[in-house]
């Protein structure tokens, strides 16, 4: 026994010494790692951790005034294949399903045949590529999801080798509509916006980057979010998609007809200054028209005759003239300090004596310039001050890149103010205006003299909730006296109804406004170097009595005889009539006889629903007598001169009910609850049923219903 005990003790002692030695080694090694090798192992750990990796936010949407998505950030993908991933098992599956995969890819991307995809994939397999591009173009999210359904590709990344690279791209569901107003992004969205509202509101739209660190665990990186990304705000614009489409089509059709260089059409809501449509078209080398620049806010041009309204208003405000003031325009030519001022019809002998109303109706250059030269020739600055009292040249600061400000240079701003400058300035030369400033001036006339700032954005939203609304800004609470306003509004109405702007009018409603036809300066070469170029325009508002919308149409370089009334006015008319048809209507209350009681025709069916609707519309009925509960109350509806009458009908589940006069929903619900199958034809209310009411029901029997309006 003693020898055996010694052997046990020896083994035990050996084990204790071994574990003690191992413990010492572990402690020593730990010490070495903690102190001697600390920096080495820290560097190794750093290679498996990526700090401060940015998480890009989703850029906010741009939404139209009528709630339609106009610009949004959507993902796009490039798809790749790792032919080494998944090993032999994946490779076997790939070859077994190759034909199916290639045919599926062809269905998703018809521009490549199944054979082309097969050759392409086999080429990548032969190369044993780890990042082989399967399809050269970026694909949409929907296409990506379809590809992910294909055999093999539907497996995980490390099993199938199928992987993707995602990109955030800015998409415009309405294509080029309002493109320059919305603006563009750089191809790499991280570089930001180029122009338009995208640039003006970039700080709100882009959101804030999040921060994450990536740590490698078992050959995989795990994303650990330190700070989540904050998505951008949504911008709700004032643009109405329907109005934009109406204005664009009307303008482009005319530009093509006239083979013009460019054109602008802007529609603004009178009371609020909300820009409902902003079209800016320029002819490209291919002969088609595209939105290349925001001409409405950046194109500085001499406005021509649309400016005459402002000149006449200054003279009216200073009480020099009234609508009855007469100027003898003679034969249409008058010498203005050494230069001939001509009316458009001078070669027909001119107009002779004209009062102020007819001067604007016929857009007489001689008439307007004679008035302004007579009363302000000795003090041009007084005329300039009169214009500035109306804030016609006050910078609007619209906040959109490329915005230009008007230029009216009086004696104080010029080193030399020629005697001919004032007469030509009074008819729209020697001044420079972007189209939207001229529109804003006429909008103030329509708005009872209140000049408001045009606005392109009405609200900022996030997750469907309004964060901030932009109120209407008043630039000038009263651009002129009520007397002047009354005079000029009556004159502008006659310009369209009786003057040169008849083409801008409508048979459906009255229009007010002023034509403009101006020669375009060629710079130092003057106005008549080579072929004379013209800018034709019409600016006005509608309906005249209660203006709702103002609009300017401006066309540069039209072919044919230049005429603001014919060439631009006809576009205005088409825009106005289509907007009027879609957006302006008479209130039902205005059309209704005040002595009449309006009782609608109510369908038969569930009387509880009918009673509820009648109550919500404040229409008199006996709905309070209808019993309440979960189940429908079936019956008929009639009406007297004073109220709607709802009468409950008795039902028997063994007999076919009478569903005549019911809507499709109620009729189908009732008949199917009785065990019948229903077949419908037509629209409206049930006018006939194939099985007569009161017939015995056979479960599963088909009953045909005919519906008519």
XYZ file of C-alpha atoms in Angstrom:
709
model
C 0.000 0.000 0.000
C 2.806 2.353 0.892
C 4.452 2.151 -2.534
C 1.088 2.848 -4.186
C 0.590 5.944 -2.015
C 4.011 7.222 -3.028
C 3.095 6.842 -6.694
C -0.149 8.780 -6.204
C 1.612 11.553 -4.320
C 4.265 11.749 -7.029
C 1.628 12.139 -9.754
C -0.265 14.696 -7.722
C 2.901 16.690 -7.030
C 3.814 16.584 -10.726
C 0.389 17.948 -11.730
C 0.551 20.705 -9.138
C 3.991 21.752 -10.302
C 2.844 21.672 -13.960
C -0.183 23.879 -13.332
C 1.853 26.185 -11.121
C 4.416 26.523 -13.908
C 1.633 27.171 -16.452
C 0.158 29.852 -14.195
C 3.524 31.547 -13.902
C 3.932 31.442 -17.702
C 0.466 32.929 -18.221
C 1.161 35.707 -15.724
C 4.527 36.424 -17.322
C 3.010 36.451 -20.814
C 0.170 38.711 -19.672
C 2.715 41.043 -18.168
C 4.704 41.108 -21.384
C 1.523 41.851 -23.418
C 0.377 44.557 -21.002
C 3.703 46.322 -20.765
C 6.443 45.226 -23.162
C 4.180 44.479 -26.189
C 1.359 46.934 -25.436
C 1.904 49.225 -28.425
C 2.192 46.328 -30.878
C -1.121 44.795 -29.875
C -2.792 48.227 -29.806
C -1.734 48.734 -33.429
C -3.159 45.318 -34.346
C -6.483 46.191 -32.673
C -6.623 49.511 -34.498
C -6.411 47.675 -37.792
C -9.666 45.903 -36.936
C -11.535 49.038 -35.835
C -12.502 51.982 -38.084
C -13.414 55.076 -36.109
C -15.610 58.010 -37.109
C -17.085 56.561 -40.272
C -19.658 59.060 -41.621
C -23.257 57.909 -42.108
C -24.764 59.948 -44.967
C -28.331 61.204 -44.301
C -31.176 60.965 -46.794
C -31.685 64.294 -48.581
C -35.102 65.847 -48.054
C -37.802 65.850 -50.713
C -39.050 68.792 -52.740
C -42.845 68.723 -52.896
C -45.267 70.713 -55.050
C -48.008 72.929 -53.632
C -50.545 70.258 -54.571
C -48.644 67.567 -52.641
C -46.815 65.852 -55.501
C -43.217 64.660 -55.209
C -41.024 66.765 -57.496
C -37.526 65.743 -56.343
C -36.466 62.896 -54.092
C -33.371 60.888 -53.195
C -33.634 57.296 -54.331
C -31.004 54.541 -54.186
C -29.340 53.153 -57.301
C -27.058 50.155 -57.441
C -24.205 48.570 -59.331
C -24.183 44.797 -59.029
C -21.056 42.623 -58.729
C -20.067 38.967 -58.335
C -17.355 37.414 -56.177
C -16.607 34.101 -57.896
C -14.386 32.874 -55.050
C -17.042 33.278 -52.366
C -18.984 30.151 -51.340
C -16.346 27.801 -52.661
C -17.096 24.650 -54.639
C -20.701 24.447 -53.381
C -21.588 27.893 -54.701
C -19.807 27.275 -57.991
C -21.775 24.051 -58.515
C -25.076 25.832 -57.806
C -24.103 28.665 -60.164
C -23.425 26.318 -63.056
C -26.576 24.280 -62.370
C -28.763 27.424 -62.463
C -26.755 29.465 -64.994
C -29.336 29.299 -67.784
C -32.120 30.278 -65.405
C -30.057 33.157 -64.015
C -29.169 34.475 -67.484
C -32.760 34.351 -68.698
C -33.868 36.142 -65.529
C -31.273 38.883 -66.043
C -32.445 39.294 -69.640
C -36.041 39.728 -68.457
C -34.939 42.464 -66.036
C -32.463 44.086 -68.459
C -33.808 43.495 -72.002
C -30.947 45.420 -73.640
C -28.733 42.356 -73.113
C -29.644 38.863 -74.307
C -29.477 35.750 -72.120
C -26.538 34.508 -74.239
C -24.627 37.764 -73.645
C -25.158 37.428 -69.898
C -23.992 33.781 -70.063
C -20.783 34.654 -71.885
C -20.162 37.561 -69.531
C -20.632 35.500 -66.349
C -18.479 32.625 -67.640
C -15.728 35.109 -68.450
C -15.759 36.413 -64.871
C -15.801 32.843 -63.499
C -12.785 31.951 -65.596
C -10.934 35.004 -64.282
C -11.968 34.072 -60.708
C -12.736 37.754 -60.185
C -13.747 38.879 -56.710
C -15.459 42.091 -57.821
C -16.867 41.366 -61.261
C -19.383 43.887 -62.639
C -22.449 41.961 -63.793
C -24.258 44.857 -65.532
C -22.584 48.093 -66.691
C -25.356 50.548 -65.760
C -26.742 51.651 -62.442
C -30.027 49.955 -61.651
C -33.065 51.017 -59.621
C -34.087 49.612 -56.258
C -36.957 47.685 -57.885
C -34.576 46.130 -60.438
C -32.138 45.288 -57.656
C -34.852 43.478 -55.682
C -35.798 41.490 -58.800
C -32.172 40.428 -59.328
C -31.996 39.350 -55.674
C -34.851 36.890 -56.324
C -32.830 34.908 -58.898
C -31.326 31.512 -57.978
C -27.993 31.678 -56.104
C -28.218 35.509 -55.953
C -30.976 35.123 -53.350
C -28.478 33.612 -50.882
C -26.349 35.645 -48.524
C -23.387 37.667 -49.735
C -20.774 35.219 -48.455
C -22.614 32.188 -49.815
C -23.511 33.496 -53.266
C -20.792 36.065 -53.938
C -23.469 38.453 -55.221
C -22.988 41.944 -53.784
C -23.824 45.536 -54.646
C -22.567 49.091 -54.379
C -25.299 51.605 -53.569
C -25.543 55.243 -54.641
C -28.009 57.925 -53.583
C -29.360 59.685 -56.658
C -31.676 62.668 -57.023
C -34.743 61.765 -59.053
C -37.454 64.017 -60.498
C -40.692 62.096 -61.096
C -41.966 64.796 -63.485
C -38.785 64.825 -65.556
C -37.751 68.249 -66.821
C -40.870 70.006 -65.479
C -39.778 73.096 -63.477
C -36.207 71.794 -63.700
C -34.483 75.173 -63.302
C -36.737 76.157 -60.419
C -36.034 72.925 -58.551
C -32.339 72.976 -59.408
C -29.742 70.252 -60.000
C -27.329 68.206 -57.928
C -23.790 67.233 -58.869
C -23.462 63.590 -60.031
C -21.735 62.908 -56.735
C -24.393 64.186 -54.368
C -21.792 64.640 -51.638
C -20.553 67.670 -53.624
C -23.900 69.367 -53.049
C -26.314 71.321 -55.226
C -25.633 73.408 -58.318
C -28.549 75.823 -58.512
C -32.265 76.470 -57.970
C -34.108 75.556 -54.786
C -31.724 72.639 -54.266
C -28.944 75.177 -53.718
C -31.028 77.874 -52.011
C -32.248 75.426 -49.342
C -29.276 73.073 -49.365
C -28.548 73.494 -45.650
C -32.048 72.256 -44.791
C -32.371 69.581 -47.452
C -29.041 67.837 -46.932
C -29.513 66.866 -43.275
C -26.638 65.987 -40.915
C -24.121 63.170 -41.148
C -24.167 60.501 -38.500
C -21.065 58.844 -37.029
C -20.365 55.161 -36.649
C -17.328 53.025 -36.002
C -16.791 49.685 -37.660
C -15.246 46.841 -35.772
C -14.019 43.629 -37.370
C -15.240 40.511 -35.618
C -14.674 37.049 -37.126
C -13.784 38.436 -40.539
C -16.885 40.665 -40.643
C -17.256 44.364 -39.967
C -20.000 45.329 -37.544
C -21.364 48.873 -37.671
C -21.772 50.423 -34.237
C -23.644 53.738 -34.423
C -22.265 56.503 -32.205
C -24.477 59.285 -33.588
C -27.410 58.568 -35.933
C -27.747 60.518 -39.192
C -30.425 63.225 -39.289
C -32.329 63.180 -42.578
C -32.961 66.463 -44.373
C -36.115 68.541 -44.135
C -38.717 68.440 -46.914
C -39.368 71.631 -48.878
C -42.971 72.367 -49.870
C -42.852 74.652 -52.881
C -45.493 76.984 -54.273
C -45.288 75.330 -57.706
C -48.509 73.719 -58.895
C -47.665 70.770 -61.171
C -50.775 71.215 -63.326
C -50.193 74.949 -63.828
C -46.510 74.357 -64.579
C -47.459 71.790 -67.195
C -50.090 74.113 -68.712
C -47.660 77.041 -68.919
C -44.796 74.939 -70.302
C -46.854 73.352 -73.063
C -48.415 76.663 -74.147
C -45.035 78.421 -74.243
C -43.066 75.647 -75.964
C -45.720 75.251 -78.672
C -45.411 78.956 -79.474
C -41.610 78.970 -79.311
C -41.490 76.137 -81.847
C -44.008 77.921 -84.050
C -41.979 81.148 -83.979
C -38.558 79.431 -83.990
C -37.693 81.800 -81.155
C -34.451 81.883 -79.209
C -35.948 81.623 -75.722
C -39.074 82.255 -73.696
C -40.372 82.759 -70.164
C -43.792 82.179 -68.634
C -44.425 82.844 -64.952
C -47.749 82.519 -63.129
C -48.179 84.068 -59.682
C -51.027 84.025 -57.187
C -52.044 87.637 -56.716
C -52.806 87.778 -52.986
C -49.927 85.630 -51.702
C -47.156 86.103 -54.253
C -46.837 82.318 -54.578
C -45.196 81.406 -57.881
C -47.417 78.661 -59.294
C -45.491 78.136 -62.539
C -42.035 79.196 -63.667
C -41.072 78.154 -67.210
C -37.685 79.093 -68.700
C -37.027 77.666 -72.155
C -33.977 78.108 -74.399
C -33.450 76.602 -77.841
C -30.588 74.116 -77.975
C -28.425 73.171 -80.953
C -30.780 70.271 -81.746
C -33.668 72.710 -82.230
C -35.548 71.583 -79.135
C -36.245 73.695 -76.066
C -34.869 72.975 -72.600
C -34.632 74.708 -69.243
C -30.991 75.777 -69.208
C -31.131 78.961 -67.107
C -33.646 80.513 -64.763
C -34.339 83.351 -67.181
C -37.279 84.705 -65.189
C -35.026 85.864 -62.371
C -31.636 86.227 -64.072
C -32.288 87.644 -67.551
C -31.754 91.404 -67.506
C -33.554 92.867 -70.530
C -35.052 96.179 -71.548
C -38.774 95.527 -70.918
C -40.188 97.699 -73.677
C -43.818 98.770 -73.626
C -44.828 96.873 -70.469
C -42.883 99.637 -68.692
C -45.188 102.348 -70.094
C -47.769 101.523 -67.427
C -45.298 102.540 -64.708
C -44.438 105.791 -66.539
C -48.104 106.792 -66.855
C -48.739 105.933 -63.193
C -45.913 108.235 -62.061
C -47.447 111.139 -64.021
C -50.909 110.326 -62.618
C -49.559 110.213 -59.046
C -47.960 113.619 -59.521
C -51.378 114.809 -60.797
C -50.033 115.950 -64.150
C -52.470 113.810 -66.123
C -55.751 111.892 -65.961
C -57.107 109.285 -68.387
C -58.695 112.141 -70.359
C -55.413 114.023 -70.912
C -54.827 114.319 -74.694
C -51.551 114.209 -76.631
C -51.379 114.921 -80.341
C -49.212 112.068 -81.629
C -49.422 113.504 -85.144
C -48.254 111.217 -87.925
C -46.559 108.862 -85.464
C -43.118 110.490 -85.618
C -41.831 113.203 -83.315
C -38.342 114.625 -82.943
C -37.083 114.098 -79.400
C -33.996 116.245 -78.902
C -32.477 115.254 -82.230
C -33.701 111.650 -82.445
C -36.929 110.436 -84.009
C -39.427 108.729 -81.701
C -41.813 106.553 -83.736
C -45.067 104.761 -83.131
C -45.441 101.244 -84.501
C -47.911 102.468 -87.167
C -46.013 105.590 -88.227
C -45.841 104.320 -91.843
C -49.673 104.314 -91.836
C -49.853 107.964 -90.783
C -49.956 107.641 -87.003
C -52.876 108.027 -84.597
C -53.224 111.808 -84.296
C -54.717 113.080 -80.984
C -54.998 110.377 -78.293
C -56.088 110.516 -74.672
C -54.074 108.608 -72.058
C -56.393 105.586 -72.165
C -55.915 105.205 -75.911
C -52.185 105.929 -75.645
C -51.827 102.722 -73.608
C -54.462 100.846 -75.640
C -52.444 101.479 -78.816
C -49.082 101.455 -76.991
C -48.090 104.821 -78.442
C -44.378 105.553 -77.936
C -44.934 109.166 -78.983
C -47.787 109.647 -76.523
C -45.973 108.283 -73.452
C -42.592 109.887 -74.172
C -44.222 113.271 -74.899
C -45.977 113.256 -71.517
C -42.875 112.275 -69.560
C -40.563 114.649 -71.425
C -42.999 117.532 -71.007
C -43.466 117.197 -67.247
C -40.092 115.750 -66.189
C -37.660 116.907 -68.883
C -36.272 119.648 -66.654
C -36.151 117.399 -63.569
C -35.548 113.753 -64.626
C -34.725 112.773 -61.072
C -38.333 113.470 -60.074
C -39.466 110.835 -62.553
C -36.885 108.348 -61.208
C -38.024 109.071 -57.645
C -41.634 108.478 -58.702
C -40.709 105.052 -60.067
C -38.832 104.173 -56.902
C -41.777 105.182 -54.719
C -43.574 102.248 -56.314
C -40.602 99.950 -55.475
C -40.470 98.735 -59.050
C -36.672 98.397 -58.838
C -36.348 97.319 -55.194
C -34.236 94.113 -55.024
C -36.494 91.240 -53.990
C -33.748 88.959 -52.627
C -35.504 85.796 -53.719
C -32.610 83.698 -52.462
C -32.121 81.782 -55.719
C -28.650 81.685 -57.249
C -28.256 83.843 -60.337
C -30.866 86.417 -59.331
C -30.349 89.768 -61.034
C -31.569 93.129 -59.749
C -33.243 95.832 -61.897
C -31.249 98.779 -63.145
C -32.790 102.227 -63.349
C -29.995 104.776 -63.569
C -31.082 108.363 -63.006
C -29.035 111.578 -63.094
C -27.574 110.751 -59.662
C -26.209 107.399 -60.870
C -24.851 108.566 -64.254
C -21.955 110.790 -65.038
C -23.942 112.100 -68.012
C -27.731 112.007 -68.418
C -28.584 112.808 -72.050
C -31.781 114.669 -72.931
C -32.875 111.683 -75.022
C -32.471 109.271 -72.091
C -35.714 110.209 -70.316
C -38.073 109.841 -73.338
C -36.616 106.441 -74.210
C -36.590 105.355 -70.582
C -40.317 106.156 -70.347
C -41.116 103.544 -73.018
C -38.971 100.765 -71.550
C -35.470 101.398 -72.888
C -32.435 102.584 -70.876
C -33.651 100.302 -68.053
C -33.022 96.620 -67.319
C -35.419 94.232 -65.581
C -35.696 90.480 -65.038
C -39.193 89.326 -66.106
C -40.289 88.453 -62.574
C -39.874 92.095 -61.477
C -42.217 93.325 -64.196
C -44.688 90.601 -63.192
C -44.403 91.617 -59.542
C -45.274 95.214 -60.444
C -48.417 94.183 -62.358
C -49.283 91.779 -59.554
C -49.297 94.772 -57.182
C -51.760 96.569 -59.465
C -53.994 93.482 -59.394
C -53.576 93.222 -55.602
C -55.191 96.605 -54.863
C -51.802 98.330 -54.813
C -50.154 95.960 -52.316
C -46.798 94.741 -53.611
C -45.872 91.357 -52.150
C -42.635 89.453 -52.560
C -42.768 86.485 -54.951
C -42.110 83.245 -53.117
C -41.159 79.791 -54.297
C -41.332 77.921 -50.968
C -44.338 77.959 -48.661
C -43.269 75.606 -45.864
C -40.608 73.351 -44.385
C -41.704 69.900 -43.215
C -40.294 66.796 -41.591
C -41.978 63.393 -41.445
C -45.169 64.933 -42.812
C -45.385 67.636 -40.126
C -45.009 71.337 -40.920
C -41.975 72.746 -39.097
C -42.080 76.279 -40.472
C -44.419 78.212 -42.754
C -43.329 81.229 -44.770
C -45.769 84.082 -44.546
C -46.406 86.478 -47.407
C -43.950 89.404 -47.263
C -45.186 92.875 -48.166
C -42.672 94.920 -50.163
C -44.858 98.034 -50.418
C -48.278 98.297 -48.732
C -49.468 100.870 -51.305
C -47.631 101.527 -54.550
C -49.957 104.382 -55.505
C -53.132 106.204 -54.529
C -56.546 104.581 -54.901
C -57.414 107.070 -57.643
C -54.384 106.173 -59.760
C -55.045 102.490 -59.133
C -58.657 102.831 -60.253
C -57.591 104.685 -63.416
C -54.843 102.264 -64.404
C -56.881 99.114 -63.761
C -59.664 100.398 -65.985
C -57.153 101.301 -68.712
C -55.396 97.890 -68.558
C -58.752 96.180 -68.937
C -59.463 98.220 -72.090
C -55.974 97.441 -73.486
C -57.160 93.827 -73.780
C -60.831 94.338 -74.609
C -60.411 97.221 -77.077
C -56.690 97.731 -77.747
C -53.725 95.868 -79.222
C -53.879 92.985 -76.710
C -57.141 91.393 -77.837
C -55.304 88.112 -78.473
C -54.579 87.904 -74.721
C -58.275 88.033 -73.828
C -60.871 85.333 -73.302
C -64.578 84.911 -74.024
C -65.004 83.224 -70.644
C -63.644 85.984 -68.383
C -62.058 89.428 -68.543
C -58.292 89.962 -68.731
C -56.205 93.059 -67.977
C -52.628 93.749 -68.979
C -50.153 95.418 -71.302
C -48.196 94.340 -74.345
C -44.475 94.868 -74.826
C -42.370 94.886 -78.000
C -38.758 95.995 -77.660
C -35.705 95.919 -79.860
C -32.831 94.065 -78.215
C -29.582 95.946 -77.893
C -26.519 94.264 -79.428
C -24.236 96.042 -76.970
C -21.763 98.442 -78.521
C -23.156 97.568 -81.958
C -26.486 99.165 -81.018
C -29.996 97.968 -81.882
C -29.761 97.552 -85.644
C -26.484 95.683 -86.139
C -27.304 92.952 -88.662
C -30.765 91.476 -88.189
C -32.842 93.391 -85.634
C -33.822 91.181 -82.684
C -36.955 91.744 -80.628
C -38.309 90.864 -77.224
C -42.095 90.502 -77.235
C -44.088 90.180 -74.037
C -47.435 90.461 -72.358
C -47.973 90.957 -68.649
C -51.346 91.012 -66.940
C -53.813 89.355 -64.594
C -57.197 87.609 -64.564
C -60.107 87.785 -63.942
C -60.039 91.589 -64.112
C -62.777 92.232 -61.530
C -61.374 89.909 -58.850
C -57.816 89.026 -59.875
C -56.656 85.588 -58.791
C -53.522 85.083 -60.880
C -51.010 87.327 -62.630
C -48.822 86.117 -65.486
C -46.012 87.289 -67.738
C -45.064 85.753 -71.071
C -41.818 86.919 -72.652
C -40.372 85.630 -75.945
C -36.925 86.550 -77.253
C -36.024 86.507 -80.933
C -39.305 85.410 -82.560
C -39.546 85.071 -86.321
C -42.163 87.062 -88.182
C -43.532 90.511 -87.496
C -42.865 91.223 -83.788
C -46.019 91.763 -81.740
C -46.362 91.405 -77.987
C -50.139 91.242 -78.275
C -50.220 88.496 -80.919
C -47.122 86.423 -80.195
C -46.958 86.620 -76.383
C -50.589 87.569 -75.703
C -51.923 84.426 -77.372
C -49.754 82.285 -75.053
C -51.069 84.235 -72.060
C -54.628 83.550 -73.215
C -54.060 79.794 -73.516
C -52.451 79.652 -70.074
C -55.172 81.772 -68.465
C -58.075 79.827 -69.993
C -56.667 76.436 -68.994
C -55.909 77.589 -65.463
C -59.345 79.146 -65.217
C -60.953 75.887 -66.321
C -58.980 73.819 -63.784
C -58.531 76.108 -60.802
C -61.148 78.851 -60.880
C -64.806 78.083 -60.429
C -67.952 79.617 -59.085
C -68.815 78.769 -55.509
C -71.959 76.654 -55.371
C -73.337 79.051 -52.774
C -73.161 81.887 -55.325
C -75.124 79.902 -57.900
C -77.801 78.713 -55.485
C -81.070 80.582 -55.086
C -81.081 81.967 -51.548
C -84.766 81.063 -51.203
C -84.237 77.442 -52.250
C -83.518 74.499 -49.964
C -80.919 72.168 -51.428
C -81.907 68.505 -50.941
C -79.669 66.026 -52.798
C -80.705 62.760 -54.401
C -79.766 60.060 -51.848
C -79.137 56.454 -52.908
C -80.995 53.544 -51.336
C -78.966 51.239 -49.114
C -77.532 51.529 -45.614
C -79.601 54.297 -44.031
C -77.194 54.768 -41.124
C -74.437 55.894 -43.490
C -76.829 58.155 -45.393
C -78.057 59.726 -42.152
C -74.485 60.393 -41.015
C -73.512 62.119 -44.292
C -76.680 64.233 -44.327
C -76.000 65.319 -40.768
C -72.387 66.279 -41.588
C -73.613 68.376 -44.534
C -76.300 70.047 -42.399
C -79.046 68.794 -44.725
C -82.450 68.296 -43.135
C -83.550 64.653 -42.839
C -85.376 62.249 -40.537
C -82.069 60.484 -39.891
C -82.476 60.740 -36.108
C -85.231 58.116 -36.354
C -82.872 55.489 -37.773
C -81.952 52.925 -35.064
C -78.284 52.831 -34.074
C -76.158 49.691 -33.763
C -73.411 47.714 -35.474
C -75.540 46.183 -38.227
C -76.618 48.091 -41.359
C -80.172 49.421 -41.567
C -81.432 48.780 -45.107
C -84.003 51.025 -46.682
C -85.024 53.528 -49.322
C -84.352 57.242 -49.568
C -86.683 59.850 -51.006
C -86.953 63.573 -50.462
C -89.533 66.290 -50.218
C -89.001 69.984 -50.876
C -87.741 70.444 -47.309
C -85.896 67.298 -46.208
C -84.517 63.890 -47.141
C -86.723 61.005 -45.999
C -85.163 57.678 -45.034
C -87.560 54.705 -44.857
C -86.520 51.375 -43.363
C -87.496 48.265 -45.371
C -88.311 44.830 -43.993
C -85.936 42.036 -45.003
C -86.258 38.247 -45.139
C -83.102 36.201 -45.678
C -85.130 33.574 -47.555
C -86.269 36.087 -50.182
C -84.244 38.135 -52.723
C -84.187 41.788 -51.553
C -84.932 44.766 -53.794
C -81.584 46.510 -54.394
C -82.753 48.905 -57.112
C -81.580 52.434 -56.440
C -78.621 51.257 -54.302
C -74.979 51.920 -55.031
C -72.772 48.990 -56.026
C -71.114 48.691 -52.594
C -74.351 48.397 -50.618
C -76.044 46.132 -53.182
C -73.126 43.667 -53.317
C -72.754 43.613 -49.523
C -76.457 42.918 -48.957
C -76.822 40.240 -51.639
C -73.641 38.391 -50.673
C -74.751 38.372 -47.033
C -77.836 36.476 -48.295
C -75.589 33.842 -49.951
C -75.875 35.077 -53.540
C -73.073 35.654 -56.020
C -73.162 39.053 -57.682
C -72.176 40.055 -61.235
C -72.021 43.795 -62.025
C -72.199 45.744 -65.276
C -72.272 49.513 -65.789
C -71.717 52.476 -63.440
C -73.912 54.400 -61.033
C -76.986 53.048 -59.210
C -78.654 49.655 -59.649
C -81.350 50.029 -62.291
C -82.174 46.333 -62.843
C -81.583 42.959 -61.172
C -81.794 39.581 -62.950
C -83.689 37.852 -60.096
C -86.887 39.579 -59.159
C -87.311 40.875 -55.589
C -89.290 38.453 -53.391
C -88.072 35.303 -55.200
C -86.846 32.437 -53.027
C -83.081 32.392 -52.555
C -80.940 29.416 -53.635
C -77.503 29.616 -51.980
C -74.689 30.201 -54.495
C -77.068 31.458 -57.168
C -75.682 34.275 -59.385
C -77.608 37.521 -59.656
C -76.708 40.093 -62.346
C -77.045 43.801 -61.563
C -77.190 46.554 -64.172
C -75.954 49.974 -63.011
C -76.710 53.272 -64.734
C -76.017 56.889 -63.861
